[in-house]
Coordinates of C-alpha atoms in Angstrom, one line a residue:
X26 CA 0.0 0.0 0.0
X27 CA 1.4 3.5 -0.9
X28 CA 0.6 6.4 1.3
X29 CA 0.6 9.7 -0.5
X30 CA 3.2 11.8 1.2
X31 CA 1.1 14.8 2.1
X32 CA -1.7 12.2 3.7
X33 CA 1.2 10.6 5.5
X34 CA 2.9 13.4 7.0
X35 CA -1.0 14.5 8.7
X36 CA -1.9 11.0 9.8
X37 CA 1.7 11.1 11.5
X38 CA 1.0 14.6 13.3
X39 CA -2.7 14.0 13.9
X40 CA -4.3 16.5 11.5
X41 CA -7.5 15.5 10.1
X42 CA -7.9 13.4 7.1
X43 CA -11.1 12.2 5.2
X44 CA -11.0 9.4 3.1
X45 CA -13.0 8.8 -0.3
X46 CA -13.7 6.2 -2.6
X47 CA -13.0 5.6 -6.2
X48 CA -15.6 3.5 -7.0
X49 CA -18.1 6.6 -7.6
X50 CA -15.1 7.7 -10.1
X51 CA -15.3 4.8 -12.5
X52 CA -19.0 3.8 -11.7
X53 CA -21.0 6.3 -10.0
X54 CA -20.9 8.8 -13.1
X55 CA -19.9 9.6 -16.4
X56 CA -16.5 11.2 -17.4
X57 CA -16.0 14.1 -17.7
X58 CA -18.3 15.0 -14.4
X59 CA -16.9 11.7 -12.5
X60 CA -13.2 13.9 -12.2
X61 CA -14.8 17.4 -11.8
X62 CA -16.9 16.0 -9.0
X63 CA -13.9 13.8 -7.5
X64 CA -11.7 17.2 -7.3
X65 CA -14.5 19.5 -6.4
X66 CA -14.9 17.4 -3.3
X67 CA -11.1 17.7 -2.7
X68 CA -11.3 21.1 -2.9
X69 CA -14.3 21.4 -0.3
X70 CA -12.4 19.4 2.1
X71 CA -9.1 21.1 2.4
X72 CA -11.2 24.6 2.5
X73 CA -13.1 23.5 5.4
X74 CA -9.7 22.5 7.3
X75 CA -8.9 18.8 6.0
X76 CA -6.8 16.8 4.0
X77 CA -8.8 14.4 1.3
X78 CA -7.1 11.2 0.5
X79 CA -8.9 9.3 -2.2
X80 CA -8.3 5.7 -2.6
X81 CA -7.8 3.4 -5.5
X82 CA -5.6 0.3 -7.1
X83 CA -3.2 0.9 -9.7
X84 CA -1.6 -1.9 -11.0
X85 CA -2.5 -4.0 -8.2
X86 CA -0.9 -1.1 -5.7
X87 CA -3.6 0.5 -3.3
X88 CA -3.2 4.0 -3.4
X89 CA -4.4 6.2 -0.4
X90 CA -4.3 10.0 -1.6
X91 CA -4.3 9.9 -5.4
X92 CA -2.8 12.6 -6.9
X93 CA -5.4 14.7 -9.6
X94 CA -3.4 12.8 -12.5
X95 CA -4.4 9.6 -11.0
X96 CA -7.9 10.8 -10.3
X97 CA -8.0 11.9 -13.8
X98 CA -6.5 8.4 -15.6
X99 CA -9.1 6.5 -13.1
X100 CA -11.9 8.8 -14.7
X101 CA -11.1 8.0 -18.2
X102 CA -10.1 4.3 -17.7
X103 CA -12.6 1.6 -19.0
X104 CA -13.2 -1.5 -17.4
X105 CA -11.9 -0.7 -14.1
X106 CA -13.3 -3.6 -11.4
X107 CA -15.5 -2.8 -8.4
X108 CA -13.5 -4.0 -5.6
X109 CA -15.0 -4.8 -2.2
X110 CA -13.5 -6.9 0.7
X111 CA -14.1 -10.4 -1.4
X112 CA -12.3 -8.8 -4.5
X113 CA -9.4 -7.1 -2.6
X114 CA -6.7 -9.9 -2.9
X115 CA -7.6 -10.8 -6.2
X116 CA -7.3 -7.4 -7.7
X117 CA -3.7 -7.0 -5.7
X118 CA -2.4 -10.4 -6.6
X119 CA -3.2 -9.9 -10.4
X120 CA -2.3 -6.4 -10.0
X121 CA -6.0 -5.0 -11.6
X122 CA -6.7 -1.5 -11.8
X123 CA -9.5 -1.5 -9.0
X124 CA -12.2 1.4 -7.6
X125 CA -12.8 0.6 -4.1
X126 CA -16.6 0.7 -2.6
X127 CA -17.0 1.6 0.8
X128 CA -16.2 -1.7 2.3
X129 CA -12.9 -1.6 0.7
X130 CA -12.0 2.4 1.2
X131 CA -13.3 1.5 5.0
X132 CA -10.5 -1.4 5.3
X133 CA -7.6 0.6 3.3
X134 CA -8.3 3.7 5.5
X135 CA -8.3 1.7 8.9
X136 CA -5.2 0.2 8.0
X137 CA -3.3 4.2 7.1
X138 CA -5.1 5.2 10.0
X139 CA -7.8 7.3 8.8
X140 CA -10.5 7.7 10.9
X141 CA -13.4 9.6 8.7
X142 CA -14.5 8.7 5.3
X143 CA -16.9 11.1 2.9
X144 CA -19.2 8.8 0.3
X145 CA -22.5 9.4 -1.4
X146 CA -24.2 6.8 0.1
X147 CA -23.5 3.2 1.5
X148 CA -24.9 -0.3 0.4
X149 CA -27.5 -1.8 2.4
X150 CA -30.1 -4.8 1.7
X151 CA -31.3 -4.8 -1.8
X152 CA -35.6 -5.3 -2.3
X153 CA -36.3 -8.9 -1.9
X154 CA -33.2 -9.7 0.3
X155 CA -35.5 -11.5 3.0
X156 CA -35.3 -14.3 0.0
X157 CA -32.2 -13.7 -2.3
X158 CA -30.0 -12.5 0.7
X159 CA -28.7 -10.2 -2.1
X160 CA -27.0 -7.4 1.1
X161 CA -24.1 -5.7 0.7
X162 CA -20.7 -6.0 2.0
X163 CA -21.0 -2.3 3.4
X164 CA -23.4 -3.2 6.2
X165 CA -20.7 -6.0 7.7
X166 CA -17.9 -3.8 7.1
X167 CA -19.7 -1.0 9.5
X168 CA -19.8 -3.7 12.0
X169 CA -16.9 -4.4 12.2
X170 CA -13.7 -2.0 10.6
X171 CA -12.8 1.3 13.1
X172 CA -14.2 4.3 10.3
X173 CA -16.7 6.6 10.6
X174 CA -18.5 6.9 7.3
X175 CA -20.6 10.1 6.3
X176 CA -22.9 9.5 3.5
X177 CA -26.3 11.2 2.7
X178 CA -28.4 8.0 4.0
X179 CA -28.3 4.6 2.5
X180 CA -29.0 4.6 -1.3
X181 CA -32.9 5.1 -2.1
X182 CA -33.0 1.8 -4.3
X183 CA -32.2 -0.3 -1.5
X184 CA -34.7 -1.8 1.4
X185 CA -34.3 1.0 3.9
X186 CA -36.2 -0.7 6.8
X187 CA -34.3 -4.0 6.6
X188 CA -30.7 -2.1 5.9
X189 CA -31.5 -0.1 9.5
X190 CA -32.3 -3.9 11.4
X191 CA -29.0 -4.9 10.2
X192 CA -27.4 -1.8 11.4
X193 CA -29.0 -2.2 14.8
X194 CA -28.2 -5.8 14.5
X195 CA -24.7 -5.1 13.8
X196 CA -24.0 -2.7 16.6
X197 CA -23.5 0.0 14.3
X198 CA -25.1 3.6 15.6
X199 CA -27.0 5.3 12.7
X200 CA -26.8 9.3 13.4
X201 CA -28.3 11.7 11.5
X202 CA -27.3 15.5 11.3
X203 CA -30.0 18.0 12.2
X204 CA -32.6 15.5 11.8
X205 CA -34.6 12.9 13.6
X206 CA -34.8 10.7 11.0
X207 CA -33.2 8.3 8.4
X208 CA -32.4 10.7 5.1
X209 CA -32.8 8.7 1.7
X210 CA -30.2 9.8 -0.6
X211 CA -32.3 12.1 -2.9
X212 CA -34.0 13.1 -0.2
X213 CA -34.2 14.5 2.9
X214 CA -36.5 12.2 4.6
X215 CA -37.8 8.5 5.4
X216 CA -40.1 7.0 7.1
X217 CA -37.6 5.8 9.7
X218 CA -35.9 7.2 12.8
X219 CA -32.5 7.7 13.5
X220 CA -30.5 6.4 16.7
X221 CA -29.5 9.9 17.5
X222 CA -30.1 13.6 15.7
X223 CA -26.7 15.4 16.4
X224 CA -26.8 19.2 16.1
X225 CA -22.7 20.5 15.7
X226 CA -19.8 18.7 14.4
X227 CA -18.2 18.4 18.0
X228 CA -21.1 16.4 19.1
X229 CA -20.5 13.7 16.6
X230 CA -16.7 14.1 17.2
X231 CA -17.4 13.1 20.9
X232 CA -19.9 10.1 19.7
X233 CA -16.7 9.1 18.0
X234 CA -14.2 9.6 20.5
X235 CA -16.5 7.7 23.0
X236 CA -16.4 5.1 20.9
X237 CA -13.1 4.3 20.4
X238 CA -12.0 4.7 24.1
X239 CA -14.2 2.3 25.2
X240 CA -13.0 0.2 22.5
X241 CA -16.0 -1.0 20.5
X242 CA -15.0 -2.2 17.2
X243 CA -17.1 -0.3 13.9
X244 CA -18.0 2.0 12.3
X245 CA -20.9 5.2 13.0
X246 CA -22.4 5.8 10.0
X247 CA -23.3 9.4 9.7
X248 CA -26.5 10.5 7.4
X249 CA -26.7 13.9 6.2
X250 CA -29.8 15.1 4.8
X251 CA -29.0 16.3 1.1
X252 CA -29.4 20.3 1.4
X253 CA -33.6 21.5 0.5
X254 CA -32.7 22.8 -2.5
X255 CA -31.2 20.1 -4.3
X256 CA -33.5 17.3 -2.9
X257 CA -35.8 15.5 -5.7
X258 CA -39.6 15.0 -5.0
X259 CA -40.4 12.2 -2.9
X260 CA -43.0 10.8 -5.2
X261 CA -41.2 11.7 -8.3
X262 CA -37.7 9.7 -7.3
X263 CA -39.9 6.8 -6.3
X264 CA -41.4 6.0 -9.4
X265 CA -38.5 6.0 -11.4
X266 CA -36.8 3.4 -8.8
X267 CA -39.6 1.9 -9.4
X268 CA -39.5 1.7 -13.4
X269 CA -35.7 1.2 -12.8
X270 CA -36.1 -1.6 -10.5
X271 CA -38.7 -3.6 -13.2
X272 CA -36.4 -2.7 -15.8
X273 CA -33.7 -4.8 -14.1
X274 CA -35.5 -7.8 -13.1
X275 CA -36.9 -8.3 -16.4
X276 CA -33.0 -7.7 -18.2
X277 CA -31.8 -10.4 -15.3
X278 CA -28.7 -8.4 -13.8
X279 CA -27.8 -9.2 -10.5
X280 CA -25.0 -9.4 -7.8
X281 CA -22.6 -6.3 -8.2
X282 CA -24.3 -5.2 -11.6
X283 CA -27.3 -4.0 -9.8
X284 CA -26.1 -0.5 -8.1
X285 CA -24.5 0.6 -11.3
X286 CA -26.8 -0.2 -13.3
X287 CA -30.0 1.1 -11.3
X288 CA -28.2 4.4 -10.3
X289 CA -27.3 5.0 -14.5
X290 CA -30.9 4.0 -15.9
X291 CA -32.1 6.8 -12.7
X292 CA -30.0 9.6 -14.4
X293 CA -31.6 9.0 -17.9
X294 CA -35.1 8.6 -16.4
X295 CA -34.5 11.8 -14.6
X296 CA -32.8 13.9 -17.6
X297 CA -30.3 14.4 -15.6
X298 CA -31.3 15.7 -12.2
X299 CA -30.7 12.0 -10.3
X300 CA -26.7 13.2 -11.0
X301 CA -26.9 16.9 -10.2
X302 CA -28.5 15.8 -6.3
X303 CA -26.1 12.8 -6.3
X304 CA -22.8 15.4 -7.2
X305 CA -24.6 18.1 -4.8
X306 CA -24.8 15.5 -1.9
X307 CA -21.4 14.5 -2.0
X308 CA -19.9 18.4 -1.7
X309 CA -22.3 18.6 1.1
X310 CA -21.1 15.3 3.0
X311 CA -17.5 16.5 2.4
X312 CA -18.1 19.9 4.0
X313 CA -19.4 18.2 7.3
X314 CA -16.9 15.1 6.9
X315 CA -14.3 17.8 7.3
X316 CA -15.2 19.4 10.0
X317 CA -16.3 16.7 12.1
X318 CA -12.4 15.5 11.5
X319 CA -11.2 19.0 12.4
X320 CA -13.3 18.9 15.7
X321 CA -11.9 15.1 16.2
X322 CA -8.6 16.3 16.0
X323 CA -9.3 18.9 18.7
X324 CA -10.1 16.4 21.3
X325 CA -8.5 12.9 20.4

C-alpha cells in the first residue's frame, strides 16, 4: 500500500484526514463530471480545514491520496473492477486497476489510520433480500472495521427498513445531522428514525471519540440530509426506482451489476437531475466530513 506523502505526513502529526472512494469515479458517473466531481470534493475538504485522500488500485498497488493525474487516468479508464473486501486480494495479486466501494476504502483507511471517510451513500439490503440474501458488504464492514462513514443516508433503491435492522443488529449507531430521521439519498426524509439527531460537528466528534476509548469495534455511520434545494420529490424519485427496479429484473442483472446499473438507468429517467443531487450531496457530506475531522482532531 502506498501512502501519499502529504496524507502521511498528517496522519503522522494528527491533522484530520477524510477518506474517499474511487468507485463513484469509475461507476458512479460519467466522465467528464466523474473527475470534476472527485476534485471539487477535494477542494471542499481542504477549504473546510482537512486533507482528502482518495483511494484506488493501480496496478495491483492501493493508493491512499491519489494525486489529480491519478484521479483523472481513473476517470477515463474503461473496465476498471468494483472492488470490495471479497475482491481485494484478487485485484492485488493480479495487480488490476480497482475502484474501491466503501467496504474496501473503509478497510484501506483503517489500516493508514484514517478515521473519517466522505461517500454518497453506503450499500445496504437490496428489495427482496428477506429471499435472495442479495445485502451488501458495506453493512458488515460497519460492523466491524474502526471508520466513521458520512454518506447522505443509505441509497434510495435499496430496502431502507431492513438495511436499518442490520445496522442495529450489527451494533452500528445510525446518526443523523440535524434531523430525527433516516435521510434517503435524494431526499431529505424517510419513514424511519435515527439512533440519534446530532446538532454540531463536536457532538459527533465526541460520539466518535466515546467510541473508540471504550474500545468497540465499527464503524458510525453518519447520514446527512442532502441540502432542500437540491432534494428531488419524494413521489417523483420513487417511481423512477420503481421503473428502474422492473427494468432490471426483467434484463436479469444481478449481484454487483445491480447499483450501477439502477443508479445510471435513474439519471436517464430523470434527464439528468438524479446526477446533479447525487454530485450536490457528495460536496455537502465532504463539508461536514471535514469538520467533524477537524473537531476530532481537537479532542482525540
Amino acid at each position: 500500500m502506498i501512502i501519499n506523502a502529504e496524507v502521511k505526513k498528517a496522519i503522522e502529526e494528527g491533522k484530520p484526514v477524510i477518506a474517499l472512494e474511487s468507485t463513484i469515479i469509475s461507476h458512479g458517473m460519467p466522465y467528464p463530471r466523474n473527475v470534476e466531481c472527485a476534485l471539487a470534493v477535494e477542494k471542499i475538504i481542504r477549504d473546510n480545514g482537512a486533507i482528502p485522500a482518495t483511494i484506488g488500485i493501480i496496478d495491483g498497488e492501493p493508493i491512499v491520496g491519489m494525486t489529480p493525474q491519478e484521479i483523472e487516468e481513473f476517470g477515463k479508464k474503461q473496465g476498471i473492477s468494483k472492488v470490495s473486501r471479497r475482491d481485494l486480494p484478487i485485484v492485488v495479486a493480479k495487480k488490476m486497476w480497482g475502484a474501491t466501494t466503501v467496504s474496501a476504502t473503509m478497510i484501506l483507511a483503517e489500516r493508514a489510520g484514517i478515521e473519517f471517510f466522505v461517500t454518497g451513500g453506503i450499500g445496504g439490503a437490496q428489495k427482496g433480500a428477506q429471499s435472495t440474501f442479495d445485502i451488501s458488504a458495506d453493512l458488515d464492514e460497519l460492523g466491524k472495521t474502526n471508520v466513521t462513514v458520512i454518506c447522505a443516508g443509505p441509497k434510495a433503491i435499496l430496502d431502507l427498513g431492513l438495511t436499518m435492522e442490520i445496522l442495529e443488529t450489527k451494533g452500528v449507531p445510525v446518526i443523523a445531522y440535524n434531523s430525527d430521521c433516516l435521510p434517503a439519498f435524494y431526499t431529505r426524509t424517510s419513514p424511519y428514525r435515527v439512533d440519534y439527531n446530532a446538532k454540531t460537528p463536536l457532538d459527533i466528534a465526541l460520539i466518535n471519540k466515546a467510541k473508540r476509548e471504550y474500545k468497540l469495534d465499527g464503524g458510525i455511520l453518519v447520514c446527512n440530509p442532502v441540502p432542500k434545494e437540491f432534494a428531488m420529490d419524494e413521489k417523483v424519485i420513487s417511481d423512477v426506482i420503481n421503473q428502474a427496479q422492473k427494468e432490471m429484473e426483467e434484463k436479469g442483472i444481478k449481484g454487483k451489476d445491480e447499483t450501477p446499473f439502477l443508479l445510471s438507468r435513474i439519471v436517464e429517467l430523470t434527464k439528468g437531475d438524479s446526477l446533479n443531487t447525487n454530485i450536490q450531496l457528495i460536496l455537502n457530506n465532504a463539508k461536514l466530513g471535514a469538520k467533524i475531522a477537524v473537531e476530532y482532531s481537537k479532542i482525540k
